[in-house]
Amino acid sequence: MAYRFLTSRVVPSSNRLTRRFLFIFTLSLSFTYLCYSLIFCSDTIMQSQSYEEHRCLLFQSKKLLQKSHYCALPVDAKGIRDATSNVGLTRQGPREARNQSRNLAASLGTLRSISAPERRANHTGTPKFGNKKLPNAIIVGVKKGGTRAVLEFIRVHPDVRAVGTEPHFFDRNYDRGLDWYRSLMPRTLDSQITMEKTPSYFVTREAPKRIHSMARDSKLIVVVRNPVTRAISDYTQTLSKKPDIPSFEALAFKNRTLGLVDTSWNAIRIGMYVLHLENWLQYFPLSQIHFVSGERLITDPAGELGRVQDFLGLKRIVTDKHFYFNKTKGFPCLKKPESSSLPRCLGKSKGRTHVQIDQDVIEQLRDFYRPYNIKFYEMVGQNFRWD
């Protein structure tokens, strides 16, 4: 029809040679159009097949790792099983088959190399931000002083990330090395502070030197409390675990009549703060040590946390609005966070009712601690009013 149209409209009176030329030209155009149509269709089919094979390859790889059945990959007539089994066994064959087998094996090897935690993170879609770093600040003491409360309260700050459990690296696990210690830390951004707390560091003689070797600019937090009250709290905790231990009086005194206090008992020895502090001052200046009052932490948690934030160089974000006083436990708790339906209080072991101790025993211990307390006040430049 094209030929007739052209011959009738364009050159109605053309000669024979002209008609032949137009016929060949029209035939060439038709053939060209046909070729382009075939190429386009073939390319579309190949792309579709390649996409399906790629999708099934991924699903089949997941199947091998997770035992999920999604689809069967048509690698050859015998399927994916033959393609994988032939790798390393077939010496000769089509180049495409060998390449496909190698690519499949490489894909499966890559998937197998992904660690379980990474697969779980990818599965949940939760990315990992930041890096694990050695702590910038450490709550080094003291036991039964209020260290857990300080840690939980300061963790509310968005620029603080802390280890929940006590690592005991600088007193019990130092031989495991800094890499092991770092592995325990949470991931933090460059703008965040990494923290941990282990109250026994304060009375461990090797701890100051070891922490100084790790980072001489470490910031140290010491939560102190009336040493007599602290000793009774320490004994109460031990008694809850070992009900058959001797009485508090029997452990606290070598000879109560003479007023000889047994300083070898750990519950008594910890409260001699000035002796332990002297060891720390051999390695760290006072400017790098912040003392938190365990008593004020109960009566004014926002004020104490404000000073902790100042010491750490943080903006005061943890304020009065974060706390309420729990009358049952006898100490402050964190108000309900946005991510939870319940307020956050410390565990059942906190706020335990103390064992009743004879008032004469308490007065004798106050007399014993008084000179140590006065020297401690002078050393740190702060009066905690324990007398």
Short mmCIF file of C-alpha atoms in Angstrom, two decimals:
data_model
loop_
_atom_site.label_atom_id
_atom_site.label_comp_id
_atom_site.label_asym_id
_atom_site.label_seq_id
_atom_site.Cartn_x
_atom_site.Cartn_y
_atom_site.Cartn_z
CA MET A 1 0.00 0.00 0.00
CA ALA A 2 2.85 2.36 0.80
CA TYR A 3 4.34 1.59 -2.56
CA ARG A 4 1.10 2.33 -4.42
CA PHE A 5 0.51 5.50 -2.43
CA LEU A 6 3.97 6.85 -3.20
CA THR A 7 3.82 5.90 -6.86
CA SER A 8 0.39 7.41 -7.30
CA ARG A 9 0.85 10.66 -5.26
CA VAL A 10 4.50 11.49 -5.39
CA VAL A 11 5.49 10.47 -8.90
CA PRO A 12 2.39 9.53 -10.82
CA SER A 13 4.21 9.67 -14.17
CA SER A 14 7.60 8.30 -13.16
CA ASN A 15 9.52 5.97 -15.31
CA ARG A 16 10.24 2.34 -14.64
CA LEU A 17 13.58 2.94 -12.89
CA THR A 18 12.06 5.35 -10.45
CA ARG A 19 9.31 2.87 -9.51
CA ARG A 20 11.89 0.20 -8.84
CA PHE A 21 13.85 2.56 -6.61
CA LEU A 22 10.79 3.47 -4.59
CA PHE A 23 9.86 -0.20 -4.23
CA ILE A 24 13.30 -1.06 -2.84
CA PHE A 25 13.22 1.96 -0.52
CA THR A 26 9.82 1.03 0.87
CA LEU A 27 10.89 -2.57 1.38
CA SER A 28 14.02 -1.41 3.24
CA LEU A 29 12.00 0.79 5.59
CA SER A 30 9.66 -2.08 6.39
CA PHE A 31 12.52 -4.45 7.05
CA THR A 32 14.27 -1.90 9.29
CA TYR A 33 11.10 -1.36 11.32
CA LEU A 34 10.69 -5.12 11.69
CA CYS A 35 14.29 -5.54 12.94
CA TYR A 36 13.94 -2.78 15.53
CA SER A 37 10.70 -4.29 16.76
CA LEU A 38 12.33 -7.71 17.21
CA ILE A 39 15.35 -6.22 19.04
CA PHE A 40 13.12 -4.25 21.42
CA CYS A 41 10.98 -7.29 22.24
CA SER A 42 14.03 -9.49 22.75
CA ASP A 43 15.67 -6.95 25.10
CA THR A 44 12.49 -6.61 27.16
CA ILE A 45 12.20 -10.37 27.55
CA MET A 46 15.85 -10.74 28.55
CA GLN A 47 15.58 -7.97 31.15
CA SER A 48 12.46 -9.51 32.63
CA GLN A 49 14.10 -12.94 32.81
CA SER A 50 17.27 -11.48 34.36
CA TYR A 51 15.23 -9.67 37.00
CA GLU A 52 13.28 -12.82 37.86
CA GLU A 53 16.46 -14.89 38.09
CA HIS A 54 18.09 -12.26 40.31
CA ARG A 55 15.05 -12.08 42.58
CA CYS A 56 14.86 -15.85 42.89
CA LEU A 57 18.62 -16.04 43.53
CA LEU A 58 18.23 -13.77 46.53
CA PHE A 59 15.23 -15.69 47.79
CA GLN A 60 17.00 -19.00 47.28
CA SER A 61 20.02 -17.71 49.22
CA LYS A 62 17.76 -16.73 52.09
CA LYS A 63 16.20 -20.16 51.86
CA LEU A 64 19.55 -21.83 52.47
CA LEU A 65 20.21 -19.63 55.50
CA GLN A 66 16.75 -19.27 56.98
CA LYS A 67 14.99 -22.41 55.64
CA SER A 68 12.37 -20.27 53.92
CA HIS A 69 10.73 -21.54 50.73
CA TYR A 70 10.07 -18.72 48.32
CA CYS A 71 10.76 -19.91 44.78
CA ALA A 72 12.83 -22.29 42.65
CA LEU A 73 15.55 -20.70 40.59
CA PRO A 74 15.66 -22.02 37.00
CA VAL A 75 19.43 -22.01 36.56
CA ASP A 76 19.53 -25.04 34.31
CA ALA A 77 17.22 -27.88 33.50
CA LYS A 78 18.17 -29.45 36.84
CA GLY A 79 17.75 -26.18 38.79
CA ILE A 80 19.85 -24.44 41.39
CA ARG A 81 20.86 -27.66 43.14
CA ASP A 82 22.85 -28.86 40.16
CA ALA A 83 24.37 -25.43 39.59
CA THR A 84 25.79 -25.29 43.11
CA SER A 85 26.86 -28.94 43.19
CA ASN A 86 28.76 -28.59 39.92
CA VAL A 87 31.03 -25.83 41.27
CA GLY A 88 34.50 -27.29 41.65
CA LEU A 89 33.45 -30.65 40.08
CA THR A 90 32.90 -29.80 36.41
CA ARG A 91 36.15 -29.18 34.58
CA GLN A 92 34.61 -28.35 31.21
CA GLY A 93 31.33 -26.83 30.10
CA PRO A 94 29.78 -23.69 28.70
CA ARG A 95 31.36 -20.51 29.97
CA GLU A 96 28.00 -19.07 30.95
CA ALA A 97 27.19 -22.06 33.16
CA ARG A 98 30.53 -21.83 34.95
CA ASN A 99 30.16 -18.09 35.51
CA GLN A 100 26.64 -18.52 36.80
CA SER A 101 27.77 -21.18 39.26
CA ARG A 102 30.65 -19.03 40.48
CA ASN A 103 28.41 -16.01 40.91
CA LEU A 104 25.87 -18.07 42.83
CA ALA A 105 28.53 -19.50 45.12
CA ALA A 106 29.95 -16.03 45.73
CA SER A 107 26.50 -14.69 46.60
CA LEU A 108 25.85 -17.49 49.04
CA GLY A 109 29.30 -17.05 50.59
CA THR A 110 28.65 -13.35 51.12
CA LEU A 111 25.35 -14.03 52.82
CA ARG A 112 26.91 -16.70 55.04
CA SER A 113 29.65 -14.26 56.07
CA ILE A 114 27.08 -11.89 57.59
CA SER A 115 27.07 -12.34 61.35
CA ALA A 116 23.90 -13.30 63.18
CA PRO A 117 23.60 -9.92 65.01
CA GLU A 118 23.93 -8.08 61.70
CA ARG A 119 21.26 -10.24 60.11
CA ARG A 120 18.96 -9.56 63.02
CA ALA A 121 19.64 -5.83 62.81
CA ASN A 122 18.95 -5.83 59.08
CA HIS A 123 15.83 -7.93 59.59
CA THR A 124 14.42 -5.48 62.13
CA GLY A 125 15.52 -2.54 60.04
CA THR A 126 17.30 -0.90 63.02
CA PRO A 127 20.58 0.71 61.90
CA LYS A 128 23.64 0.79 64.16
CA PHE A 129 24.83 4.31 64.84
CA GLY A 130 28.08 5.38 66.49
CA ASN A 131 31.04 3.40 67.73
CA LYS A 132 32.03 1.57 70.89
CA LYS A 133 34.46 3.75 72.80
CA LEU A 134 36.26 3.56 76.10
CA PRO A 135 34.39 5.51 78.80
CA ASN A 136 34.90 9.25 79.20
CA ALA A 137 33.49 9.19 82.73
CA ILE A 138 33.33 6.51 85.43
CA ILE A 139 31.31 6.30 88.64
CA VAL A 140 34.04 4.76 90.80
CA GLY A 141 32.29 4.64 94.19
CA VAL A 142 31.11 4.06 96.71
CA LYS A 143 29.17 0.91 97.44
CA LYS A 144 25.73 1.58 98.99
CA GLY A 145 26.23 5.30 98.47
CA GLY A 146 23.71 5.81 95.67
CA THR A 147 25.74 4.96 92.57
CA ARG A 148 22.89 3.10 90.86
CA ALA A 149 20.59 6.08 91.30
CA VAL A 150 23.15 8.47 89.80
CA LEU A 151 23.71 6.17 86.83
CA GLU A 152 19.99 5.73 86.10
CA PHE A 153 19.25 9.43 86.53
CA ILE A 154 22.10 10.65 84.30
CA ARG A 155 21.20 8.12 81.59
CA VAL A 156 18.06 10.16 80.98
CA HIS A 157 20.31 12.75 79.35
CA PRO A 158 20.37 12.23 75.56
CA ASP A 159 24.11 12.90 75.42
CA VAL A 160 24.98 10.10 77.86
CA ARG A 161 25.18 6.38 77.10
CA ALA A 162 26.09 3.98 79.88
CA VAL A 163 26.64 0.30 80.59
CA GLY A 164 23.81 -1.07 82.73
CA THR A 165 25.83 -3.77 84.50
CA GLU A 166 29.03 -3.29 86.44
CA PRO A 167 32.02 -4.33 84.27
CA HIS A 168 34.49 -4.67 87.19
CA PHE A 169 37.28 -4.23 84.67
CA PHE A 170 39.81 -2.31 86.77
CA ASP A 171 39.51 -4.61 89.78
CA ARG A 172 38.58 -8.13 88.60
CA ASN A 173 38.89 -8.34 84.81
CA TYR A 174 41.92 -6.20 84.00
CA ASP A 175 43.79 -9.11 82.45
CA ARG A 176 41.12 -9.33 79.72
CA GLY A 177 42.47 -6.18 78.10
CA LEU A 178 41.05 -2.89 76.86
CA ASP A 179 39.54 -4.43 73.73
CA TRP A 180 37.35 -6.64 75.91
CA TYR A 181 36.45 -3.62 78.05
CA ARG A 182 35.55 -1.56 74.97
CA SER A 183 33.36 -4.34 73.64
CA LEU A 184 31.10 -3.96 76.70
CA MET A 185 30.42 -0.30 76.00
CA PRO A 186 27.31 0.97 74.21
CA ARG A 187 27.61 2.58 70.78
CA THR A 188 27.93 6.35 71.05
CA LEU A 189 28.13 9.29 68.69
CA ASP A 190 31.04 11.72 68.81
CA SER A 191 28.94 14.20 70.78
CA GLN A 192 27.91 11.65 73.44
CA ILE A 193 29.62 10.58 76.66
CA THR A 194 30.27 6.92 77.42
CA MET A 195 29.91 5.95 81.09
CA GLU A 196 30.12 2.97 83.38
CA LYS A 197 29.87 2.46 87.12
CA THR A 198 31.63 0.00 89.41
CA PRO A 199 31.59 1.19 93.05
CA SER A 200 34.36 -1.16 94.16
CA TYR A 201 36.93 0.79 92.11
CA PHE A 202 37.17 3.44 94.85
CA VAL A 203 38.62 1.00 97.37
CA THR A 204 40.74 -0.96 94.85
CA ARG A 205 44.34 0.16 95.22
CA GLU A 206 45.32 -0.60 91.59
CA ALA A 207 42.26 1.09 90.03
CA PRO A 208 43.53 4.73 89.92
CA LYS A 209 46.77 3.79 88.16
CA ARG A 210 44.95 1.54 85.69
CA ILE A 211 42.32 4.14 84.81
CA HIS A 212 45.04 6.78 84.43
CA SER A 213 46.89 4.46 82.03
CA MET A 214 43.74 4.13 79.94
CA ALA A 215 42.92 7.86 79.84
CA ARG A 216 44.52 10.44 82.11
CA ASP A 217 41.69 12.92 81.37
CA SER A 218 38.96 10.56 82.64
CA LYS A 219 36.25 12.21 84.71
CA LEU A 220 35.52 10.39 87.96
CA ILE A 221 32.33 10.50 90.04
CA VAL A 222 32.25 9.41 93.69
CA VAL A 223 28.89 9.13 95.48
CA VAL A 224 29.53 9.39 99.23
CA ARG A 225 27.17 8.89 102.14
CA ASN A 226 27.35 9.08 105.93
CA PRO A 227 29.80 6.22 106.59
CA VAL A 228 27.80 4.90 109.54
CA THR A 229 24.55 4.74 107.53
CA ARG A 230 26.49 3.29 104.60
CA ALA A 231 27.95 0.51 106.78
CA ILE A 232 24.49 -0.42 108.11
CA SER A 233 23.09 -0.48 104.57
CA ASP A 234 26.01 -2.67 103.47
CA TYR A 235 25.36 -5.10 106.32
CA THR A 236 21.61 -5.17 105.57
CA GLN A 237 22.31 -6.19 101.98
CA THR A 238 24.72 -8.94 103.05
CA LEU A 239 22.24 -10.20 105.65
CA SER A 240 19.55 -10.57 102.98
CA LYS A 241 21.84 -12.97 101.12
CA LYS A 242 23.44 -14.70 104.12
CA PRO A 243 20.98 -14.77 107.04
CA ASP A 244 23.38 -16.74 109.26
CA ILE A 245 26.15 -14.11 109.49
CA PRO A 246 27.12 -12.64 112.89
CA SER A 247 25.44 -9.52 114.24
CA PHE A 248 26.44 -6.05 113.06
CA GLU A 249 27.97 -5.24 116.45
CA ALA A 250 30.07 -8.41 116.42
CA LEU A 251 31.49 -7.60 113.02
CA ALA A 252 32.01 -3.87 113.59
CA PHE A 253 34.03 -4.10 116.81
CA LYS A 254 37.08 -5.98 117.97
CA ASN A 255 36.18 -4.95 121.48
CA ARG A 256 33.06 -2.88 121.92
CA THR A 257 33.73 -2.19 125.60
CA LEU A 258 37.03 -0.54 124.71
CA GLY A 259 35.55 0.98 121.56
CA LEU A 260 38.00 -0.83 119.25
CA VAL A 261 36.53 -0.81 115.76
CA ASP A 262 37.48 -3.61 113.37
CA THR A 263 38.81 -1.72 110.34
CA SER A 264 39.51 -4.99 108.52
CA TRP A 265 35.77 -5.47 108.01
CA ASN A 266 35.01 -4.21 104.53
CA ALA A 267 31.78 -2.46 105.58
CA ILE A 268 33.79 -0.30 108.01
CA ARG A 269 36.87 0.16 105.83
CA ILE A 270 34.95 1.56 102.82
CA GLY A 271 33.66 4.49 104.91
CA MET A 272 37.18 5.73 105.64
CA TYR A 273 36.93 7.85 102.50
CA VAL A 274 39.98 10.02 103.03
CA LEU A 275 42.37 7.06 103.00
CA HIS A 276 41.08 5.84 99.64
CA LEU A 277 40.99 9.36 98.19
CA GLU A 278 44.68 9.87 98.94
CA ASN A 279 45.44 6.98 96.62
CA TRP A 280 43.37 8.55 93.80
CA LEU A 281 45.00 11.95 94.19
CA GLN A 282 48.35 10.42 93.29
CA TYR A 283 47.06 10.05 89.73
CA PHE A 284 44.15 12.50 89.29
CA PRO A 285 43.68 16.13 90.36
CA LEU A 286 40.60 17.06 92.38
CA SER A 287 39.28 18.96 89.35
CA GLN A 288 38.67 15.59 87.65
CA ILE A 289 36.81 14.10 90.61
CA HIS A 290 33.22 15.06 91.43
CA PHE A 291 31.61 14.13 94.74
CA VAL A 292 27.88 13.52 94.96
CA SER A 293 26.13 13.65 98.33
CA GLY A 294 24.08 10.51 98.83
CA GLU A 295 21.84 12.38 101.30
CA ARG A 296 21.15 15.31 98.95
CA LEU A 297 20.54 12.84 96.13
CA ILE A 298 17.43 11.80 98.08
CA THR A 299 16.24 15.22 99.18
CA ASP A 300 17.23 17.18 96.05
CA PRO A 301 17.90 14.81 93.13
CA ALA A 302 17.58 17.54 90.48
CA GLY A 303 20.14 19.74 92.25
CA GLU A 304 22.68 16.94 92.55
CA LEU A 305 22.12 15.85 88.93
CA GLY A 306 22.49 19.47 87.82
CA ARG A 307 25.96 19.57 89.34
CA VAL A 308 26.83 16.22 87.75
CA GLN A 309 25.79 17.57 84.35
CA ASP A 310 27.93 20.68 84.89
CA PHE A 311 30.91 18.51 85.80
CA LEU A 312 30.48 16.43 82.64
CA GLY A 313 30.14 19.56 80.49
CA LEU A 314 26.53 18.81 79.60
CA LYS A 315 23.55 21.09 79.23
CA ARG A 316 21.19 20.82 82.22
CA ILE A 317 18.44 18.73 80.71
CA VAL A 318 17.68 16.43 83.67
CA THR A 319 15.69 18.72 85.99
CA ASP A 320 12.90 18.71 88.60
CA LYS A 321 10.34 17.69 86.02
CA HIS A 322 11.98 14.25 85.73
CA PHE A 323 11.54 13.22 89.39
CA TYR A 324 8.89 12.38 91.95
CA PHE A 325 9.36 11.11 95.50
CA ASN A 326 8.29 7.52 96.15
CA LYS A 327 7.09 7.41 99.77
CA THR A 328 7.10 3.60 99.83
CA LYS A 329 10.75 3.29 98.86
CA GLY A 330 11.83 6.47 100.57
CA PHE A 331 13.75 7.95 97.66
CA PRO A 332 13.07 9.72 94.34
CA CYS A 333 12.10 7.91 91.14
CA LEU A 334 12.04 8.99 87.53
CA LYS A 335 8.69 10.07 86.18
CA LYS A 336 7.05 8.16 83.37
CA PRO A 337 9.13 8.43 80.20
CA GLU A 338 7.39 8.86 76.86
CA SER A 339 8.37 5.33 75.78
CA SER A 340 6.82 3.66 78.83
CA SER A 341 3.48 3.55 80.60
CA LEU A 342 5.04 3.23 84.08
CA PRO A 343 7.36 5.38 86.21
CA ARG A 344 10.92 4.13 86.54
CA CYS A 345 12.13 3.30 90.05
CA LEU A 346 15.20 1.42 91.14
CA GLY A 347 14.99 -2.31 91.81
CA LYS A 348 13.56 -4.09 94.83
CA SER A 349 17.00 -4.29 96.45
CA LYS A 350 17.00 -0.47 96.71
CA GLY A 351 15.20 1.18 99.59
CA ARG A 352 15.45 -1.94 101.76
CA THR A 353 14.59 -1.33 105.43
CA HIS A 354 17.78 -1.20 107.48
CA VAL A 355 18.53 -3.51 110.34
CA GLN A 356 17.85 -1.87 113.70
CA ILE A 357 21.13 -1.06 115.42
CA ASP A 358 21.54 0.00 119.04
CA GLN A 359 21.97 3.77 119.31
CA ASP A 360 25.08 3.38 121.48
CA VAL A 361 26.73 1.40 118.68
CA ILE A 362 25.86 4.16 116.20
CA GLU A 363 27.35 6.83 118.49
CA GLN A 364 30.57 4.83 118.91
CA LEU A 365 30.94 4.53 115.14
CA ARG A 366 30.27 8.25 114.69
CA ASP A 367 33.08 8.99 117.11
CA PHE A 368 35.35 6.63 115.20
CA TYR A 369 34.60 8.18 111.78
CA ARG A 370 34.66 11.84 112.92
CA PRO A 371 38.40 12.52 112.41
CA TYR A 372 38.34 10.78 109.04
CA ASN A 373 35.29 12.80 107.99
CA ILE A 374 36.81 16.13 109.00
CA LYS A 375 39.97 15.42 107.03
CA PHE A 376 37.87 14.33 104.07
CA TYR A 377 35.88 17.61 104.17
CA GLU A 378 39.12 19.59 104.16
CA MET A 379 40.59 17.60 101.33
CA VAL A 380 37.61 17.95 98.96
CA GLY A 381 36.59 21.44 100.13
CA GLN A 382 33.04 20.40 100.95
CA ASN A 383 31.22 19.77 104.24
CA PHE A 384 28.78 16.86 104.00
CA ARG A 385 27.52 17.44 107.59
CA TRP A 386 27.62 13.84 108.76
CA ASP A 387 28.29 14.82 112.41
#
